[in-house]
Short mmCIF file of N, CA and C in Angstrom, two decimals:
data_model
loop_
_atom_site.label_atom_id
_atom_site.label_comp_id
_atom_site.label_asym_id
_atom_site.label_seq_id
_atom_site.Cartn_x
_atom_site.Cartn_y
_atom_site.Cartn_z
N ASP A 1 295.26 51.10 171.82
CA ASP A 1 296.63 51.02 171.86
C ASP A 1 297.21 52.20 172.61
N ALA A 2 297.78 51.98 173.80
CA ALA A 2 298.15 53.15 174.69
C ALA A 2 299.31 53.98 174.06
N GLU A 3 300.21 53.33 173.18
CA GLU A 3 301.25 54.14 172.63
C GLU A 3 300.71 55.26 171.67
N ARG A 4 299.80 54.72 170.84
CA ARG A 4 299.17 55.76 169.79
C ARG A 4 298.29 56.68 170.44
N LEU A 5 297.54 56.34 171.48
CA LEU A 5 296.61 57.29 172.03
C LEU A 5 297.42 58.40 172.88
N GLY A 6 298.61 57.80 173.51
CA GLY A 6 299.37 58.67 174.26
C GLY A 6 300.05 59.68 173.46
N GLY A 7 300.59 59.22 172.21
CA GLY A 7 301.18 60.21 171.34
C GLY A 7 300.18 61.24 170.72
N ALA A 8 299.00 60.89 170.48
CA ALA A 8 298.09 61.73 169.96
C ALA A 8 297.63 62.85 170.99
N LEU A 9 297.39 62.23 172.19
CA LEU A 9 296.95 63.15 173.21
C LEU A 9 298.14 64.23 173.50
N LEU A 10 299.30 63.78 173.63
CA LEU A 10 300.45 64.61 173.90
C LEU A 10 300.69 65.70 172.80
N LYS A 11 300.40 65.20 171.53
CA LYS A 11 300.44 66.02 170.32
C LYS A 11 299.39 67.27 170.61
N HIS A 12 298.22 66.87 171.01
CA HIS A 12 297.11 67.96 171.04
C HIS A 12 297.36 68.78 172.36
N VAL A 13 297.93 68.24 173.47
CA VAL A 13 298.24 69.10 174.59
C VAL A 13 299.27 70.14 174.33
N ARG A 14 300.32 69.69 173.52
CA ARG A 14 301.33 70.62 173.14
C ARG A 14 300.85 71.59 172.21
N GLU A 15 300.00 71.28 171.23
CA GLU A 15 299.37 72.29 170.39
C GLU A 15 298.52 73.23 171.11
N ALA A 16 297.84 72.77 172.03
CA ALA A 16 297.08 73.78 172.79
C ALA A 16 297.83 74.85 173.58
N GLY A 17 299.12 74.35 173.95
CA GLY A 17 300.10 75.42 174.53
C GLY A 17 299.78 75.94 175.79
N LEU A 18 298.82 75.26 176.61
CA LEU A 18 298.37 75.82 177.87
C LEU A 18 299.46 75.49 178.98
N ARG A 19 299.89 74.30 179.07
CA ARG A 19 300.97 73.88 180.04
C ARG A 19 302.36 73.39 179.47
N THR A 20 302.30 72.95 178.29
CA THR A 20 303.42 72.52 177.49
C THR A 20 303.25 72.87 176.07
N SER A 21 304.38 73.03 175.32
CA SER A 21 304.29 73.33 173.93
C SER A 21 305.44 72.64 173.21
N TRP A 22 305.45 72.83 171.93
CA TRP A 22 306.60 72.26 171.18
C TRP A 22 307.93 72.80 171.45
N THR A 23 307.93 74.25 171.65
CA THR A 23 309.17 74.74 172.00
C THR A 23 309.57 74.90 173.44
N GLU A 24 308.50 74.82 174.32
CA GLU A 24 308.82 74.91 175.83
C GLU A 24 308.16 73.74 176.29
N GLN A 25 308.81 72.61 176.44
CA GLN A 25 308.08 71.49 176.94
C GLN A 25 308.09 71.28 178.53
N ASP A 26 307.23 70.85 179.12
CA ASP A 26 307.24 70.56 180.52
C ASP A 26 307.18 68.99 180.76
N GLY A 27 308.43 68.53 181.04
CA GLY A 27 308.52 67.03 181.16
C GLY A 27 307.61 66.47 182.23
N ALA A 28 307.49 67.07 183.30
CA ALA A 28 306.64 66.48 184.40
C ALA A 28 305.14 66.46 183.98
N TYR A 29 304.69 67.45 183.33
CA TYR A 29 303.27 67.52 182.93
C TYR A 29 303.03 66.39 181.81
N GLU A 30 303.96 66.40 180.91
CA GLU A 30 303.88 65.34 179.83
C GLU A 30 304.00 63.92 180.37
N GLU A 31 304.69 63.75 181.34
CA GLU A 31 304.70 62.36 182.13
C GLU A 31 303.40 61.96 182.77
N GLU A 32 302.82 63.11 183.32
CA GLU A 32 301.40 62.81 183.82
C GLU A 32 300.42 62.52 182.81
N VAL A 33 300.54 63.20 181.64
CA VAL A 33 299.64 62.75 180.49
C VAL A 33 299.85 61.29 180.13
N ARG A 34 301.14 60.93 180.05
CA ARG A 34 301.43 59.55 179.65
C ARG A 34 300.70 58.51 180.74
N ARG A 35 300.98 58.86 182.17
CA ARG A 35 300.38 58.04 183.08
C ARG A 35 298.91 58.00 183.13
N PHE A 36 298.37 59.11 182.72
CA PHE A 36 296.90 59.24 182.65
C PHE A 36 296.29 58.32 181.58
N VAL A 37 296.99 58.26 180.33
CA VAL A 37 296.50 57.36 179.40
C VAL A 37 296.81 55.96 179.87
N ALA A 38 297.94 55.65 180.42
CA ALA A 38 298.11 54.24 180.82
C ALA A 38 297.25 53.77 181.89
N ALA A 39 296.69 54.63 182.83
CA ALA A 39 295.83 54.19 183.81
C ALA A 39 294.32 54.29 183.46
N GLY A 40 294.17 55.29 182.43
CA GLY A 40 292.67 55.55 182.19
C GLY A 40 292.27 54.58 180.95
N PRO A 41 292.01 55.23 179.95
CA PRO A 41 291.45 54.40 178.81
C PRO A 41 292.22 53.31 178.23
N CYS A 42 293.48 53.18 178.39
CA CYS A 42 294.18 52.08 177.87
C CYS A 42 294.71 51.25 179.07
N GLY A 43 294.40 51.46 180.32
CA GLY A 43 294.74 50.72 181.48
C GLY A 43 294.13 49.29 181.41
N ALA A 44 294.52 48.46 182.14
CA ALA A 44 294.13 46.96 182.14
C ALA A 44 292.71 46.85 182.47
N ALA A 45 292.19 47.62 183.48
CA ALA A 45 290.80 47.51 183.87
C ALA A 45 289.87 47.97 182.90
N LEU A 46 290.10 49.27 182.54
CA LEU A 46 289.09 49.81 181.59
C LEU A 46 289.36 49.31 180.12
N GLY A 47 290.51 49.08 179.84
CA GLY A 47 290.92 48.65 178.44
C GLY A 47 290.29 47.27 178.14
N GLY A 48 290.04 46.33 179.05
CA GLY A 48 289.38 45.12 178.82
C GLY A 48 287.89 45.40 178.69
N ARG A 49 287.33 46.28 179.44
CA ARG A 49 285.81 46.49 179.27
C ARG A 49 285.48 47.21 177.89
N LEU A 50 286.38 48.08 177.49
CA LEU A 50 286.35 48.82 176.19
C LEU A 50 286.44 47.80 175.02
N ALA A 51 287.40 46.83 175.10
CA ALA A 51 287.51 45.84 174.01
C ALA A 51 286.17 44.82 173.94
N GLU A 52 285.58 44.66 175.00
CA GLU A 52 284.45 43.88 175.19
C GLU A 52 283.30 44.70 174.63
N LEU A 53 283.15 45.90 174.95
CA LEU A 53 282.09 46.76 174.25
C LEU A 53 282.35 46.98 172.83
N ARG A 54 283.54 47.11 172.30
CA ARG A 54 283.84 47.20 170.95
C ARG A 54 283.33 45.95 170.26
N ALA A 55 283.67 44.81 170.82
CA ALA A 55 283.27 43.48 170.20
C ALA A 55 281.86 43.36 170.13
N GLU A 56 281.11 43.82 171.26
CA GLU A 56 279.66 43.64 171.23
C GLU A 56 279.00 44.60 170.19
N LEU A 57 279.58 45.75 169.86
CA LEU A 57 278.97 46.83 169.08
C LEU A 57 279.54 46.60 167.58
N ALA A 58 280.46 45.85 167.35
CA ALA A 58 280.99 45.86 166.01
C ALA A 58 280.12 45.34 164.81
N PRO A 59 279.10 44.44 165.08
CA PRO A 59 278.19 44.18 164.00
C PRO A 59 277.25 45.47 163.70
N TYR A 60 276.96 46.10 164.76
CA TYR A 60 275.95 47.19 164.51
C TYR A 60 276.63 48.38 163.82
N ILE A 61 277.96 48.65 164.23
CA ILE A 61 278.73 49.65 163.61
C ILE A 61 278.92 49.31 162.20
N ARG A 62 279.34 48.06 161.85
CA ARG A 62 279.47 47.61 160.52
C ARG A 62 278.23 47.85 159.61
N ALA A 63 277.05 47.45 160.20
CA ALA A 63 275.80 47.67 159.51
C ALA A 63 275.64 49.19 159.21
N ASN A 64 275.86 50.03 160.04
CA ASN A 64 275.58 51.30 159.93
C ASN A 64 276.54 52.06 158.84
N VAL A 65 277.83 51.53 158.86
CA VAL A 65 278.70 51.89 157.91
C VAL A 65 278.36 51.41 156.46
N LEU A 66 277.96 50.21 156.39
CA LEU A 66 277.52 49.74 155.19
C LEU A 66 276.21 50.41 154.60
N GLY A 67 275.37 50.71 155.58
CA GLY A 67 274.04 51.42 155.19
C GLY A 67 274.47 52.73 154.56
N GLY A 68 275.33 53.40 155.28
CA GLY A 68 275.79 54.87 154.79
C GLY A 68 276.39 54.58 153.33
N ALA A 69 277.08 53.64 153.16
CA ALA A 69 277.88 53.44 151.77
C ALA A 69 276.80 53.12 150.76
N LEU A 70 275.77 52.37 151.10
CA LEU A 70 274.74 51.98 150.22
C LEU A 70 273.91 53.35 149.74
N LEU A 71 273.57 54.09 150.64
CA LEU A 71 272.95 55.34 150.52
C LEU A 71 273.71 56.23 149.62
N HIS A 72 274.97 56.43 149.95
CA HIS A 72 275.91 57.21 149.16
C HIS A 72 276.00 56.75 147.66
N LEU A 73 275.98 55.50 147.43
CA LEU A 73 276.30 55.00 146.12
C LEU A 73 274.86 55.01 145.36
N THR A 74 273.65 55.02 145.92
CA THR A 74 272.45 55.11 145.29
C THR A 74 271.74 56.34 145.19
N MET A 75 272.48 57.40 145.68
CA MET A 75 271.80 58.84 145.53
C MET A 75 272.10 59.35 144.16
N PRO A 76 271.29 60.27 143.62
CA PRO A 76 271.40 60.77 142.32
C PRO A 76 272.83 61.43 142.12
N GLY A 77 273.34 61.39 140.91
CA GLY A 77 274.50 61.98 140.52
C GLY A 77 275.59 60.82 140.58
N VAL A 78 276.87 61.34 140.37
CA VAL A 78 278.02 60.40 140.28
C VAL A 78 278.58 60.30 141.78
N PRO A 79 278.67 59.10 142.39
CA PRO A 79 279.29 58.98 143.69
C PRO A 79 280.67 59.15 143.72
N ASP A 80 281.17 59.79 144.68
CA ASP A 80 282.65 60.09 144.79
C ASP A 80 283.15 58.88 145.70
N VAL A 81 283.81 57.94 144.98
CA VAL A 81 284.38 56.87 145.68
C VAL A 81 285.89 56.60 145.62
N TYR A 82 286.63 57.86 145.40
CA TYR A 82 288.01 57.89 145.30
C TYR A 82 288.67 57.42 146.57
N GLN A 83 288.20 57.87 147.69
CA GLN A 83 288.75 57.38 148.95
C GLN A 83 287.95 56.44 149.63
#
């Protein structure tokens, strides 16, 4: 989702404080960050390929997560399942 990724990246760029910050914002630089996100990882060309890759890897990722949960629940001691 371009909006979420753009917001997160902009937050990190501002917190780094190299070219823009929360108190001294550089509108031109922040707009370039938004354009980068729209054209790059969330753009139409790459976004479609990433969605295909995510769909292809989903069963394997799910198996890894469930395997980790199984190990966690079968280790000695009381498992922490609060979250």
